[in-house]
PDB file of C-alpha atoms in Angstrom:
ATOM      1  CA  MET F   1    -122.017-107.441 141.611  1.00 59.00           C
ATOM      2  CA  ALA F   2    -125.306-107.211 142.721  1.00 61.00           C
ATOM      3  CA  ILE F   3    -127.641-109.859 140.538  1.00 71.00           C
ATOM      4  CA  GLU F   4    -131.235-108.351 140.077  1.00 69.00           C
ATOM      5  CA  GLU F   5    -134.374-110.487 139.545  1.00 70.00           C
ATOM      6  CA  VAL F   6    -135.942-110.592 136.245  1.00 61.00           C
ATOM      7  CA  LYS F   7    -139.113-108.304 136.957  1.00 68.00           C
ATOM      8  CA  GLU F   8    -142.240-109.445 134.415  1.00 68.00           C
ATOM      9  CA  THR F   9    -142.160-105.822 133.132  1.00 72.00           C
ATOM     10  CA  ASP F  10    -138.567-106.299 131.223  1.00 71.00           C
ATOM     11  CA  PRO F  11    -138.307-107.267 127.799  1.00 74.00           C
ATOM     12  CA  THR F  12    -137.044-111.118 126.571  1.00 79.00           C
ATOM     13  CA  ILE F  13    -133.896-111.229 124.702  1.00 81.00           C
ATOM     14  CA  GLY F  14    -136.312-112.573 122.180  1.00 81.00           C
ATOM     15  CA  ARG F  15    -138.243-109.355 122.283  1.00 83.00           C
ATOM     16  CA  LEU F  16    -135.751-107.384 122.417  1.00 82.00           C
ATOM     17  CA  VAL F  17    -134.267-109.032 118.836  1.00 83.00           C
ATOM     18  CA  ALA F  18    -137.745-109.265 117.364  1.00 84.00           C
ATOM     19  CA  ASP F  19    -137.648-105.194 118.310  1.00 83.00           C
ATOM     20  CA  ALA F  20    -134.466-104.575 117.108  1.00 83.00           C
ATOM     21  CA  SER F  21    -134.860-106.407 113.708  1.00 85.00           C
ATOM     22  CA  ARG F  22    -138.531-104.473 113.327  1.00 88.00           C
ATOM     23  CA  ASP F  23    -136.427-101.583 114.166  1.00 85.00           C
ATOM     24  CA  ILE F  24    -134.011-101.816 111.451  1.00 85.00           C
ATOM     25  CA  SER F  25    -136.575-102.801 108.816  1.00 85.00           C
ATOM     26  CA  THR F  26    -138.250-100.051 109.127  1.00 86.00           C
ATOM     27  CA  LEU F  27    -134.872 -97.623 109.067  1.00 84.00           C
ATOM     28  CA  ILE F  28    -133.782 -99.547 105.907  1.00 85.00           C
ATOM     29  CA  SER F  29    -137.318 -99.334 104.264  1.00 85.00           C
ATOM     30  CA  LYS F  30    -137.459 -95.266 105.123  1.00 85.00           C
ATOM     31  CA  GLU F  31    -133.562 -94.830 103.372  1.00 85.00           C
ATOM     32  CA  ILE F  32    -134.921 -96.555 100.329  1.00 85.00           C
ATOM     33  CA  GLU F  33    -138.080 -94.326 100.202  1.00 84.00           C
ATOM     34  CA  LEU F  34    -135.667 -91.517 100.154  1.00 83.00           C
ATOM     35  CA  ALA F  35    -133.365 -91.928  98.217  1.00 82.00           C
ATOM     36  CA  LYS F  36    -136.348 -93.201  95.136  1.00 83.00           C
ATOM     37  CA  SER F  37    -138.162 -89.835  95.925  1.00 83.00           C
ATOM     38  CA  GLU F  38    -133.978 -87.798  95.360  1.00 80.00           C
ATOM     39  CA  LEU F  39    -133.775 -89.937  92.221  1.00 81.00           C
ATOM     40  CA  LYS F  40    -136.927 -89.020  90.958  1.00 81.00           C
ATOM     41  CA  VAL F  41    -136.289 -85.220  91.414  1.00 78.00           C
ATOM     42  CA  SER F  42    -132.807 -86.134  90.061  1.00 79.00           C
ATOM     43  CA  ALA F  43    -134.079 -88.046  86.881  1.00 82.00           C
ATOM     44  CA  LYS F  44    -136.309 -85.207  86.263  1.00 83.00           C
ATOM     45  CA  PHE F  45    -133.702 -82.607  85.823  1.00 82.00           C
ATOM     46  CA  GLY F  46    -131.848 -84.888  83.846  1.00 83.00           C
ATOM     47  CA  GLY F  47    -134.283 -85.403  81.490  1.00 86.00           C
ATOM     48  CA  VAL F  48    -135.137 -81.986  81.181  1.00 87.00           C
ATOM     49  CA  GLY F  49    -130.959 -81.352  80.439  1.00 88.00           C
ATOM     50  CA  VAL F  50    -130.535 -84.333  77.997  1.00 89.00           C
ATOM     51  CA  GLY F  51    -133.690 -83.039  76.296  1.00 91.00           C
ATOM     52  CA  LEU F  52    -131.986 -79.226  75.924  1.00 92.00           C
ATOM     53  CA  PHE F  53    -129.072 -80.669  75.016  1.00 93.00           C
ATOM     54  CA  ALA F  54    -130.608 -82.514  72.407  1.00 94.00           C
ATOM     55  CA  ALA F  55    -132.392 -79.428  70.823  1.00 94.00           C
ATOM     56  CA  ALA F  56    -128.866 -77.221  71.416  1.00 95.00           C
ATOM     57  CA  GLY F  57    -127.588 -79.966  69.189  1.00 94.00           C
ATOM     58  CA  PHE F  58    -130.124 -80.133  66.222  1.00 95.00           C
ATOM     59  CA  ILE F  59    -129.575 -76.547  65.879  1.00 96.00           C
ATOM     60  CA  ALA F  60    -126.102 -76.929  65.880  1.00 95.00           C
ATOM     61  CA  VAL F  61    -126.334 -78.996  62.852  1.00 94.00           C
ATOM     62  CA  LEU F  62    -128.451 -76.645  61.071  1.00 96.00           C
ATOM     63  CA  ALA F  63    -126.064 -73.728  61.578  1.00 96.00           C
ATOM     64  CA  ILE F  64    -123.268 -75.867  60.171  1.00 94.00           C
ATOM     65  CA  ILE F  65    -125.673 -76.835  57.703  1.00 94.00           C
ATOM     66  CA  MET F  66    -126.168 -72.778  56.841  1.00 96.00           C
ATOM     67  CA  PHE F  67    -122.229 -72.243  57.144  1.00 95.00           C
ATOM     68  CA  SER F  68    -121.225 -74.675  54.599  1.00 95.00           C
ATOM     69  CA  VAL F  69    -123.941 -73.292  52.054  1.00 95.00           C
ATOM     70  CA  SER F  70    -122.787 -69.394  53.226  1.00 96.00           C
ATOM     71  CA  LEU F  71    -118.659 -70.964  52.796  1.00 95.00           C
ATOM     72  CA  ALA F  72    -119.115 -72.469  49.572  1.00 95.00           C
ATOM     73  CA  TYR F  73    -121.287 -68.988  48.199  1.00 95.00           C
ATOM     74  CA  PHE F  74    -118.283 -66.931  49.741  1.00 95.00           C
ATOM     75  CA  ILE F  75    -116.109 -69.197  47.532  1.00 94.00           C
ATOM     76  CA  HIS F  76    -118.456 -68.611  44.430  1.00 95.00           C
ATOM     77  CA  TRP F  77    -118.353 -64.902  45.186  1.00 94.00           C
ATOM     78  CA  ALA F  78    -114.390 -65.050  45.278  1.00 91.00           C
ATOM     79  CA  GLY F  79    -114.520 -65.687  41.638  1.00 90.00           C
ATOM     80  CA  LEU F  80    -115.232 -70.308  41.449  1.00 90.00           C
ATOM     81  CA  GLY F  81    -118.127 -71.661  39.863  1.00 93.00           C
ATOM     82  CA  LEU F  82    -120.795 -72.507  41.926  1.00 92.00           C
ATOM     83  CA  HIS F  83    -120.849 -76.315  41.798  1.00 94.00           C
ATOM     84  CA  TRP F  84    -116.804 -76.197  42.618  1.00 94.00           C
ATOM     85  CA  SER F  85    -117.337 -74.172  45.245  1.00 95.00           C
ATOM     86  CA  PHE F  86    -119.822 -76.908  46.704  1.00 94.00           C
ATOM     87  CA  LEU F  87    -117.590 -79.654  46.147  1.00 95.00           C
ATOM     88  CA  ILE F  88    -114.737 -78.419  48.199  1.00 95.00           C
ATOM     89  CA  VAL F  89    -116.445 -77.676  50.935  1.00 94.00           C
ATOM     90  CA  PHE F  90    -117.557 -80.900  50.651  1.00 95.00           C
ATOM     91  CA  GLY F  91    -114.380 -82.187  50.545  1.00 95.00           C
ATOM     92  CA  LEU F  92    -113.345 -79.902  53.622  1.00 94.00           C
ATOM     93  CA  TYR F  93    -115.964 -82.134  54.687  1.00 94.00           C
ATOM     94  CA  LEU F  94    -114.652 -85.388  54.451  1.00 95.00           C
ATOM     95  CA  LEU F  95    -110.901 -84.095  55.550  1.00 96.00           C
ATOM     96  CA  LEU F  96    -112.232 -83.457  58.891  1.00 94.00           C
ATOM     97  CA  ALA F  97    -114.334 -86.998  59.165  1.00 94.00           C
ATOM     98  CA  GLY F  98    -111.032 -88.730  57.638  1.00 95.00           C
ATOM     99  CA  GLY F  99    -108.655 -86.789  60.430  1.00 95.00           C
ATOM    100  CA  LEU F 100    -111.366 -87.544  63.314  1.00 92.00           C
ATOM    101  CA  VAL F 101    -111.761 -91.421  62.315  1.00 95.00           C
ATOM    102  CA  PHE F 102    -108.115 -91.629  62.482  1.00 94.00           C
ATOM    103  CA  ALA F 103    -107.958 -90.047  65.684  1.00 94.00           C
ATOM    104  CA  GLY F 104    -110.690 -92.563  66.968  1.00 92.00           C
ATOM    105  CA  ILE F 105    -108.813 -95.435  65.858  1.00 93.00           C
ATOM    106  CA  ARG F 106    -105.651 -94.177  67.451  1.00 92.00           C
ATOM    107  CA  SER F 107    -107.685 -93.876  70.393  1.00 92.00           C
ATOM    108  CA  VAL F 108    -109.747 -96.681  70.358  1.00 90.00           C
ATOM    109  CA  LYS F 109    -105.804 -99.114  69.896  1.00 88.00           C
ATOM    110  CA  LYS F 110    -105.373 -97.228  73.677  1.00 86.00           C
ATOM    111  CA  VAL F 111    -108.305 -99.403  75.339  1.00 83.00           C
ATOM    112  CA  LYS F 112    -106.399-102.072  77.272  1.00 81.00           C
ATOM    113  CA  GLY F 113    -108.813-104.395  79.896  1.00 77.00           C
ATOM    114  CA  PRO F 114    -108.927-104.071  83.518  1.00 76.00           C
ATOM    115  CA  GLU F 115    -105.800-105.645  84.714  1.00 80.00           C
ATOM    116  CA  ARG F 116    -105.821-104.863  87.782  1.00 79.00           C
ATOM    117  CA  ALA F 117    -109.116-105.806  88.415  1.00 77.00           C
ATOM    118  CA  ILE F 118    -108.969-108.731  86.803  1.00 77.00           C
ATOM    119  CA  ALA F 119    -105.902-109.846  89.339  1.00 77.00           C
ATOM    120  CA  GLN F 120    -107.876-108.812  92.632  1.00 76.00           C
ATOM    121  CA  GLY F 121    -110.163-111.430  91.195  1.00 73.00           C
ATOM    122  CA  LYS F 122    -108.211-113.497  91.027  1.00 79.00           C
ATOM    123  CA  GLU F 123    -106.888-113.611  94.308  1.00 77.00           C
ATOM    124  CA  ILE F 124    -110.592-113.240  96.025  1.00 74.00           C
ATOM    125  CA  PRO F 125    -110.739-117.523  96.452  1.00 76.00           C
ATOM    126  CA  ARG F 126    -107.383-117.426  97.958  1.00 78.00           C
ATOM    127  CA  ALA F 127    -108.547-114.931 100.300  1.00 71.00           C
ATOM    128  CA  LEU F 128    -111.466-116.569 101.589  1.00 68.00           C
ATOM    129  CA  LYS F 129    -109.316-119.482 101.882  1.00 73.00           C
ATOM    130  CA  GLY F 130    -107.038-117.979 104.172  1.00 70.00           C
ATOM    131  CA  GLN F 131    -103.968-118.398 101.787  1.00 70.00           C
ATOM    132  CA  ALA F 132    -103.886-115.082 101.525  1.00 57.00           C
TER     133      ALA F 132
END
């Protein structure tokens, strides 16, 4: 194994570390800039999508109102009074809302805490102390 002499043009360890630190810092900042630019485009499309969903929801609400009036007039056409027809449609919507509330309550009762994550979180201090 031959030992070579250090030349003045060879970089020092300090210079190599400084260059590496600068390069890593530049790389990280460029990656962050890339992520920001990608997120701006995604956020723009996401915002447009949310706006379109909101417009569709508004039109759906208007359609439900028109359907409700049409249903009431159809019941009236079958021979029942107009006020009773609208009351029947109102009752149908109350039954539908009650069913949705019942289903929602059953669904919420099934919600549990993150038991496995809590258990793993309690293991972290022991693992850091080398007791795991």
